[in-house]
C-alpha atoms as an extended CHARMM CRD file, in Angstrom:
* protein
*
       190  EXT
         1         1  UNK       CA             89.2750000000       69.4320000000      142.3530000000  PROA      1               0.0000000000
         2         2  UNK       CA             88.9390000000       68.8140000000      137.9650000000  PROA      2               0.0000000000
         3         3  UNK       CA             86.1050000000       70.0920000000      138.3160000000  PROA      3               0.0000000000
         4         4  UNK       CA             86.3340000000       72.9250000000      140.3710000000  PROA      4               0.0000000000
         5         5  UNK       CA             88.8960000000       73.8200000000      138.0650000000  PROA      5               0.0000000000
         6         6  UNK       CA             86.9050000000       73.0910000000      135.1430000000  PROA      6               0.0000000000
         7         7  UNK       CA             84.1150000000       75.4560000000      136.7780000000  PROA      7               0.0000000000
         8         8  UNK       CA             87.0790000000       78.5920000000      137.6800000000  PROA      8               0.0000000000
         9         9  UNK       CA             88.2950000000       78.3520000000      134.0810000000  PROA      9               0.0000000000
        10        10  UNK       CA             84.6350000000       78.1220000000      132.4140000000  PROA      10              0.0000000000
        11        11  UNK       CA             83.7960000000       81.1710000000      134.9500000000  PROA      11              0.0000000000
        12        12  UNK       CA             87.1170000000       82.5640000000      133.9960000000  PROA      12              0.0000000000
        13        13  UNK       CA             86.0540000000       82.2470000000      129.6980000000  PROA      13              0.0000000000
        14        14  UNK       CA             82.7470000000       83.5290000000      130.1860000000  PROA      14              0.0000000000
        15        15  UNK       CA             83.6720000000       86.5430000000      132.6540000000  PROA      15              0.0000000000
        16        16  UNK       CA             86.9860000000       86.8990000000      129.4770000000  PROA      16              0.0000000000
        17        17  UNK       CA             83.8100000000       87.1620000000      126.7410000000  PROA      17              0.0000000000
        18        18  UNK       CA             81.2190000000       89.8260000000      128.2310000000  PROA      18              0.0000000000
        19        19  UNK       CA             80.9620000000       92.4620000000      126.2640000000  PROA      19              0.0000000000
        20        20  UNK       CA             82.1320000000       95.7810000000      127.7270000000  PROA      20              0.0000000000
        21        21  UNK       CA             81.1350000000       98.5670000000      125.1450000000  PROA      21              0.0000000000
        22        22  UNK       CA             78.1010000000       98.5980000000      122.4520000000  PROA      22              0.0000000000
        23        23  UNK       CA             78.6880000000      100.9390000000      119.6860000000  PROA      23              0.0000000000
        24        24  UNK       CA             76.4240000000      102.3490000000      117.7660000000  PROA      24              0.0000000000
        25        25  UNK       CA             77.2910000000      103.8720000000      114.4780000000  PROA      25              0.0000000000
        26        26  UNK       CA             75.1460000000      107.0200000000      112.7180000000  PROA      26              0.0000000000
        27        27  UNK       CA             75.3940000000      107.8440000000      109.1790000000  PROA      27              0.0000000000
        28        28  UNK       CA             78.0380000000      110.1430000000      108.0490000000  PROA      28              0.0000000000
        29        29  UNK       CA             76.9250000000      112.0410000000      104.9740000000  PROA      29              0.0000000000
        30        30  UNK       CA             80.3350000000      114.1210000000      104.6810000000  PROA      30              0.0000000000
        31        31  UNK       CA             82.0550000000      110.8570000000      104.2250000000  PROA      31              0.0000000000
        32        32  UNK       CA             83.7880000000      111.1430000000      100.5370000000  PROA      32              0.0000000000
        33        33  UNK       CA             87.2500000000      109.7860000000       99.1860000000  PROA      33              0.0000000000
        34        34  UNK       CA             86.3990000000      106.7510000000      101.3920000000  PROA      34              0.0000000000
        35        35  UNK       CA             88.6990000000      104.0650000000      102.4480000000  PROA      35              0.0000000000
        36        36  UNK       CA             87.8660000000      100.4490000000      102.3500000000  PROA      36              0.0000000000
        37        37  UNK       CA             89.1840000000       97.6330000000      104.1080000000  PROA      37              0.0000000000
        38        38  UNK       CA             87.7710000000       94.2230000000      103.4590000000  PROA      38              0.0000000000
        39        39  UNK       CA             89.0740000000       91.3930000000      105.6030000000  PROA      39              0.0000000000
        40        40  UNK       CA             86.5440000000       88.0130000000      106.2010000000  PROA      40              0.0000000000
        41        41  UNK       CA             83.7220000000       89.4230000000      107.2770000000  PROA      41              0.0000000000
        42        42  UNK       CA             82.7080000000       92.8190000000      107.4030000000  PROA      42              0.0000000000
        43        43  UNK       CA             84.0910000000       95.7970000000      104.7090000000  PROA      43              0.0000000000
        44        44  UNK       CA             85.0710000000       98.6740000000      106.5960000000  PROA      44              0.0000000000
        45        45  UNK       CA             84.3990000000      102.0850000000      105.1160000000  PROA      45              0.0000000000
        46        46  UNK       CA             86.5820000000      104.9410000000      106.6130000000  PROA      46              0.0000000000
        47        47  UNK       CA             86.8210000000      108.7540000000      105.5310000000  PROA      47              0.0000000000
        48        48  UNK       CA             89.7330000000      109.8950000000      104.0250000000  PROA      48              0.0000000000
        49        49  UNK       CA             89.6750000000      112.8330000000      105.8810000000  PROA      49              0.0000000000
        50        50  UNK       CA             90.4180000000      110.7750000000      109.0380000000  PROA      50              0.0000000000
        51        51  UNK       CA             93.4590000000      108.9780000000      107.7940000000  PROA      51              0.0000000000
        52        52  UNK       CA             94.8770000000      112.4500000000      106.7570000000  PROA      52              0.0000000000
        53        53  UNK       CA             94.2700000000      114.1710000000      110.2060000000  PROA      53              0.0000000000
        54        54  UNK       CA             95.7440000000      110.6410000000      111.1680000000  PROA      54              0.0000000000
        55        55  UNK       CA             98.7830000000      111.7770000000      109.3430000000  PROA      55              0.0000000000
        56        56  UNK       CA             98.9740000000      114.9620000000      110.5160000000  PROA      56              0.0000000000
        57        57  UNK       CA             99.4260000000      113.5820000000      113.8210000000  PROA      57              0.0000000000
        58        58  UNK       CA            101.8310000000      111.4740000000      113.7010000000  PROA      58              0.0000000000
        59        59  UNK       CA            103.8640000000      113.6280000000      111.7860000000  PROA      59              0.0000000000
        60        60  UNK       CA            104.5460000000      115.9080000000      114.2920000000  PROA      60              0.0000000000
        61        61  UNK       CA            104.4210000000      113.4070000000      116.6150000000  PROA      61              0.0000000000
        62        62  UNK       CA            107.1400000000      111.3070000000      115.2630000000  PROA      62              0.0000000000
        63        63  UNK       CA            109.1400000000      114.3160000000      114.2050000000  PROA      63              0.0000000000
        64        64  UNK       CA            109.3590000000      114.8030000000      118.1910000000  PROA      64              0.0000000000
        65        65  UNK       CA            110.0120000000      111.6210000000      118.6040000000  PROA      65              0.0000000000
        66        66  UNK       CA            112.6830000000      111.0360000000      116.0380000000  PROA      66              0.0000000000
        67        67  UNK       CA            111.1370000000      108.6680000000      114.4040000000  PROA      67              0.0000000000
        68        68  UNK       CA            110.7490000000      105.5990000000      117.0900000000  PROA      68              0.0000000000
        69        69  UNK       CA            109.1920000000      102.4440000000      116.5680000000  PROA      69              0.0000000000
        70        70  UNK       CA            107.3500000000      102.5660000000      120.2860000000  PROA      70              0.0000000000
        71        71  UNK       CA            105.3210000000      105.4480000000      118.1240000000  PROA      71              0.0000000000
        72        72  UNK       CA            102.7090000000      103.0320000000      116.1730000000  PROA      72              0.0000000000
        73        73  UNK       CA            101.2010000000       99.8950000000      118.3590000000  PROA      73              0.0000000000
        74        74  UNK       CA            101.4040000000       98.0420000000      115.2410000000  PROA      74              0.0000000000
        75        75  UNK       CA            103.5790000000       94.9140000000      115.0340000000  PROA      75              0.0000000000
        76        76  UNK       CA            104.8160000000       95.9960000000      111.7620000000  PROA      76              0.0000000000
        77        77  UNK       CA            107.3140000000       98.8830000000      112.7120000000  PROA      77              0.0000000000
        78        78  UNK       CA            108.2210000000       97.3640000000      116.0080000000  PROA      78              0.0000000000
        79        79  UNK       CA            112.1130000000       96.1060000000      114.0800000000  PROA      79              0.0000000000
        80        80  UNK       CA            112.2930000000       98.5070000000      111.7810000000  PROA      80              0.0000000000
        81        81  UNK       CA            114.9460000000      101.6660000000      113.0930000000  PROA      81              0.0000000000
        82        82  UNK       CA            114.2860000000      104.9350000000      113.5570000000  PROA      82              0.0000000000
        83        83  UNK       CA            115.6430000000      105.6830000000      109.6170000000  PROA      83              0.0000000000
        84        84  UNK       CA            113.5360000000      103.0040000000      107.7880000000  PROA      84              0.0000000000
        85        85  UNK       CA            110.7350000000      104.5150000000      110.2890000000  PROA      85              0.0000000000
        86        86  UNK       CA            111.4500000000      108.0110000000      108.7310000000  PROA      86              0.0000000000
        87        87  UNK       CA            111.4810000000      106.6780000000      105.1700000000  PROA      87              0.0000000000
        88        88  UNK       CA            108.2660000000      104.3210000000      105.1570000000  PROA      88              0.0000000000
        89        89  UNK       CA            106.5460000000      107.3480000000      106.6910000000  PROA      89              0.0000000000
        90        90  UNK       CA            107.7010000000      109.8790000000      104.5830000000  PROA      90              0.0000000000
        91        91  UNK       CA            106.7050000000      107.4860000000      101.9510000000  PROA      91              0.0000000000
        92        92  UNK       CA            103.8190000000      106.6160000000      103.0440000000  PROA      92              0.0000000000
        93        93  UNK       CA            102.2460000000      111.0810000000      103.0790000000  PROA      93              0.0000000000
        94        94  UNK       CA            103.5000000000      111.6020000000       99.4940000000  PROA      94              0.0000000000
        95        95  UNK       CA            101.6460000000      108.8770000000       98.5490000000  PROA      95              0.0000000000
        96        96  UNK       CA             98.2710000000      110.8140000000      100.3680000000  PROA      96              0.0000000000
        97        97  UNK       CA             99.3080000000      113.7150000000       99.6880000000  PROA      97              0.0000000000
        98        98  UNK       CA             98.9840000000      112.7650000000       95.5700000000  PROA      98              0.0000000000
        99        99  UNK       CA             95.9110000000      114.0100000000       94.0920000000  PROA      99              0.0000000000
       100       100  UNK       CA             95.5720000000      112.0270000000       91.4970000000  PROA      100             0.0000000000
       101       101  UNK       CA             95.1770000000      109.5020000000       94.2550000000  PROA      101             0.0000000000
       102       102  UNK       CA             91.3000000000      109.3770000000       95.7530000000  PROA      102             0.0000000000
       103       103  UNK       CA             89.8770000000      105.5700000000       96.0390000000  PROA      103             0.0000000000
       104       104  UNK       CA             92.0890000000      103.4420000000       98.3340000000  PROA      104             0.0000000000
       105       105  UNK       CA             90.7350000000       99.4080000000       98.5280000000  PROA      105             0.0000000000
       106       106  UNK       CA             92.4490000000       97.2490000000      100.9030000000  PROA      106             0.0000000000
       107       107  UNK       CA             91.8750000000       93.5030000000      101.3850000000  PROA      107             0.0000000000
       108       108  UNK       CA             93.4990000000       91.0270000000      104.0630000000  PROA      108             0.0000000000
       109       109  UNK       CA             92.9110000000       88.5880000000      101.1770000000  PROA      109             0.0000000000
       110       110  UNK       CA             95.5980000000       89.5020000000       99.8870000000  PROA      110             0.0000000000
       111       111  UNK       CA             99.4800000000       89.8010000000      100.9150000000  PROA      111             0.0000000000
       112       112  UNK       CA            100.6760000000       93.1450000000      100.7900000000  PROA      112             0.0000000000
       113       113  UNK       CA            104.3200000000       93.7920000000      101.5590000000  PROA      113             0.0000000000
       114       114  UNK       CA            105.5710000000       96.6600000000      103.6280000000  PROA      114             0.0000000000
       115       115  UNK       CA            107.8700000000       98.4780000000      101.6420000000  PROA      115             0.0000000000
       116       116  UNK       CA            105.1410000000       98.1390000000       98.6040000000  PROA      116             0.0000000000
       117       117  UNK       CA            104.4810000000      100.7290000000       96.3890000000  PROA      117             0.0000000000
       118       118  UNK       CA            101.4900000000      101.8660000000       95.5250000000  PROA      118             0.0000000000
       119       119  UNK       CA             97.9580000000      102.1340000000       98.3710000000  PROA      119             0.0000000000
       120       120  UNK       CA             99.4720000000       99.3480000000      100.0920000000  PROA      120             0.0000000000
       121       121  UNK       CA            102.1730000000      101.2130000000      101.6480000000  PROA      121             0.0000000000
       122       122  UNK       CA             99.3000000000      102.7210000000      103.5050000000  PROA      122             0.0000000000
       123       123  UNK       CA             97.9790000000       99.9570000000      105.3720000000  PROA      123             0.0000000000
       124       124  UNK       CA            100.1020000000       99.4240000000      108.4250000000  PROA      124             0.0000000000
       125       125  UNK       CA             99.0850000000      103.3400000000      109.3750000000  PROA      125             0.0000000000
       126       126  UNK       CA             95.2000000000      102.1730000000      108.7970000000  PROA      126             0.0000000000
       127       127  UNK       CA             95.6430000000       99.2990000000      110.7510000000  PROA      127             0.0000000000
       128       128  UNK       CA             97.6200000000      101.3660000000      112.9020000000  PROA      128             0.0000000000
       129       129  UNK       CA             94.5390000000      103.3960000000      113.6730000000  PROA      129             0.0000000000
       130       130  UNK       CA             91.6020000000      101.1850000000      113.1410000000  PROA      130             0.0000000000
       131       131  UNK       CA             91.4810000000      100.6150000000      116.3990000000  PROA      131             0.0000000000
       132       132  UNK       CA             90.6690000000      103.6480000000      117.6240000000  PROA      132             0.0000000000
       133       133  UNK       CA             88.7750000000      104.6550000000      114.3960000000  PROA      133             0.0000000000
       134       134  UNK       CA             86.6290000000      101.6400000000      115.6180000000  PROA      134             0.0000000000
       135       135  UNK       CA             85.7870000000      102.6790000000      119.4690000000  PROA      135             0.0000000000
       136       136  UNK       CA             84.7870000000      106.3040000000      118.2160000000  PROA      136             0.0000000000
       137       137  UNK       CA             82.3430000000      104.6600000000      116.0690000000  PROA      137             0.0000000000
       138       138  UNK       CA             83.7710000000      107.0960000000      112.8220000000  PROA      138             0.0000000000
       139       139  UNK       CA             83.3750000000      104.7160000000      110.1560000000  PROA      139             0.0000000000
       140       140  UNK       CA             81.1810000000      102.6440000000      108.7130000000  PROA      140             0.0000000000
       141       141  UNK       CA             80.8380000000       98.9970000000      108.9310000000  PROA      141             0.0000000000
       142       142  UNK       CA             78.9050000000       96.6670000000      106.3120000000  PROA      142             0.0000000000
       143       143  UNK       CA             78.6040000000       92.8220000000      107.0800000000  PROA      143             0.0000000000
       144       144  UNK       CA             79.6910000000       90.5730000000      103.6560000000  PROA      144             0.0000000000
       145       145  UNK       CA             77.3070000000       88.2470000000      103.6470000000  PROA      145             0.0000000000
       146       146  UNK       CA             74.0880000000       90.3320000000      103.7680000000  PROA      146             0.0000000000
       147       147  UNK       CA             75.9160000000       93.7910000000      102.3970000000  PROA      147             0.0000000000
       148       148  UNK       CA             73.6880000000       95.8920000000      105.4460000000  PROA      148             0.0000000000
       149       149  UNK       CA             75.5070000000       98.3960000000      106.8920000000  PROA      149             0.0000000000
       150       150  UNK       CA             74.9780000000       97.1990000000      110.9280000000  PROA      150             0.0000000000
       151       151  UNK       CA             74.1710000000       99.9440000000      113.3740000000  PROA      151             0.0000000000
       152       152  UNK       CA             75.8480000000       99.1580000000      115.8720000000  PROA      152             0.0000000000
       153       153  UNK       CA             79.0370000000       96.5260000000      117.4880000000  PROA      153             0.0000000000
       154       154  UNK       CA             80.4310000000       95.0780000000      120.5430000000  PROA      154             0.0000000000
       155       155  UNK       CA             83.9360000000       95.4350000000      121.8800000000  PROA      155             0.0000000000
       156       156  UNK       CA             85.1170000000       92.2250000000      123.5230000000  PROA      156             0.0000000000
       157       157  UNK       CA             88.0530000000       92.2450000000      126.2000000000  PROA      157             0.0000000000
       158       158  UNK       CA             91.1250000000       89.4340000000      125.2580000000  PROA      158             0.0000000000
       159       159  UNK       CA             93.7530000000       89.3230000000      128.0020000000  PROA      159             0.0000000000
       160       160  UNK       CA             97.1310000000       88.5470000000      126.7190000000  PROA      160             0.0000000000
       161       161  UNK       CA            100.7200000000       88.4120000000      128.0570000000  PROA      161             0.0000000000
       162       162  UNK       CA             99.5130000000       91.2190000000      130.6920000000  PROA      162             0.0000000000
       163       163  UNK       CA             97.9000000000       93.2510000000      128.3510000000  PROA      163             0.0000000000
       164       164  UNK       CA             94.3150000000       93.9890000000      126.7960000000  PROA      164             0.0000000000
       165       165  UNK       CA             92.9030000000       93.8850000000      123.7840000000  PROA      165             0.0000000000
       166       166  UNK       CA             89.8640000000       94.6340000000      122.3340000000  PROA      166             0.0000000000
       167       167  UNK       CA             87.4380000000       92.4500000000      119.9750000000  PROA      167             0.0000000000
       168       168  UNK       CA             84.8230000000       94.5130000000      117.7860000000  PROA      168             0.0000000000
       169       169  UNK       CA             82.4000000000       91.9110000000      117.5570000000  PROA      169             0.0000000000
       170       170  UNK       CA             79.1740000000       92.3090000000      115.2930000000  PROA      170             0.0000000000
       171       171  UNK       CA             75.9410000000       91.5610000000      117.1330000000  PROA      171             0.0000000000
       172       172  UNK       CA             75.7520000000       88.0690000000      115.5120000000  PROA      172             0.0000000000
       173       173  UNK       CA             79.5600000000       87.5070000000      116.6970000000  PROA      173             0.0000000000
       174       174  UNK       CA             81.3960000000       87.7340000000      113.8320000000  PROA      174             0.0000000000
       175       175  UNK       CA             84.6630000000       89.4970000000      114.3450000000  PROA      175             0.0000000000
       176       176  UNK       CA             85.0380000000       93.0010000000      112.9750000000  PROA      176             0.0000000000
       177       177  UNK       CA             88.7760000000       93.5910000000      114.3990000000  PROA      177             0.0000000000
       178       178  UNK       CA             91.0240000000       91.4780000000      116.6540000000  PROA      178             0.0000000000
       179       179  UNK       CA             94.1310000000       94.0070000000      117.9230000000  PROA      179             0.0000000000
       180       180  UNK       CA             95.9500000000       91.3280000000      119.7290000000  PROA      180             0.0000000000
       181       181  UNK       CA             96.8560000000       89.9120000000      115.8810000000  PROA      181             0.0000000000
       182       182  UNK       CA             98.0850000000       93.4060000000      114.7960000000  PROA      182             0.0000000000
       183       183  UNK       CA             99.2160000000       94.8010000000      118.7320000000  PROA      183             0.0000000000
       184       184  UNK       CA            101.4180000000       91.7340000000      119.7530000000  PROA      184             0.0000000000
       185       185  UNK       CA            104.6900000000       93.3810000000      119.9270000000  PROA      185             0.0000000000
       186       186  UNK       CA            104.2990000000       94.2720000000      123.6200000000  PROA      186             0.0000000000
       187       187  UNK       CA            104.1070000000       90.8530000000      124.0560000000  PROA      187             0.0000000000
       188       188  UNK       CA            107.8330000000       90.5470000000      122.3620000000  PROA      188             0.0000000000
       189       189  UNK       CA            108.6160000000       93.4410000000      124.3620000000  PROA      189             0.0000000000
       190       190  UNK       CA            110.5750000000       95.1010000000      121.4200000000  PROA      190             0.0000000000
């Protein structure tokens, strides 16, 4: 019986770790005023235009949804009131619109408060849009150990509490971004 259960568990785990998609990145010469997001394994370079477009879309959507916190997938928004979301979004939008701010650098090793003043106020929005940018391949990924820009990465899936979350991995298996670290609000059903 133990052998059967172990075999089933091994089969289940192997199915969960199979790559579902491979994303091939293409060089983007139009990337200006870039945003860097550095974690333990990679530095992700995002085009500022994508962040500006995200804010334009969210501005309309949030207004239409009366600044409902459930408009975001990021867990940091889950327990805010509608007024809190409105105030935070407007402060972040004003920071982004200020022409004196051209380069943004975020590092996951540094602790950033949600209500921080400065460029840190944009971090929850960047993490909220990161998964879509990774799916679309609309960014550059540089492995920190080799300082080489990777040409492709894989998307894996994990299932937690009935929800499906993506894990983006380099060809060597190192994790680029894991949705479940940021999107677990679905588990709390908040």
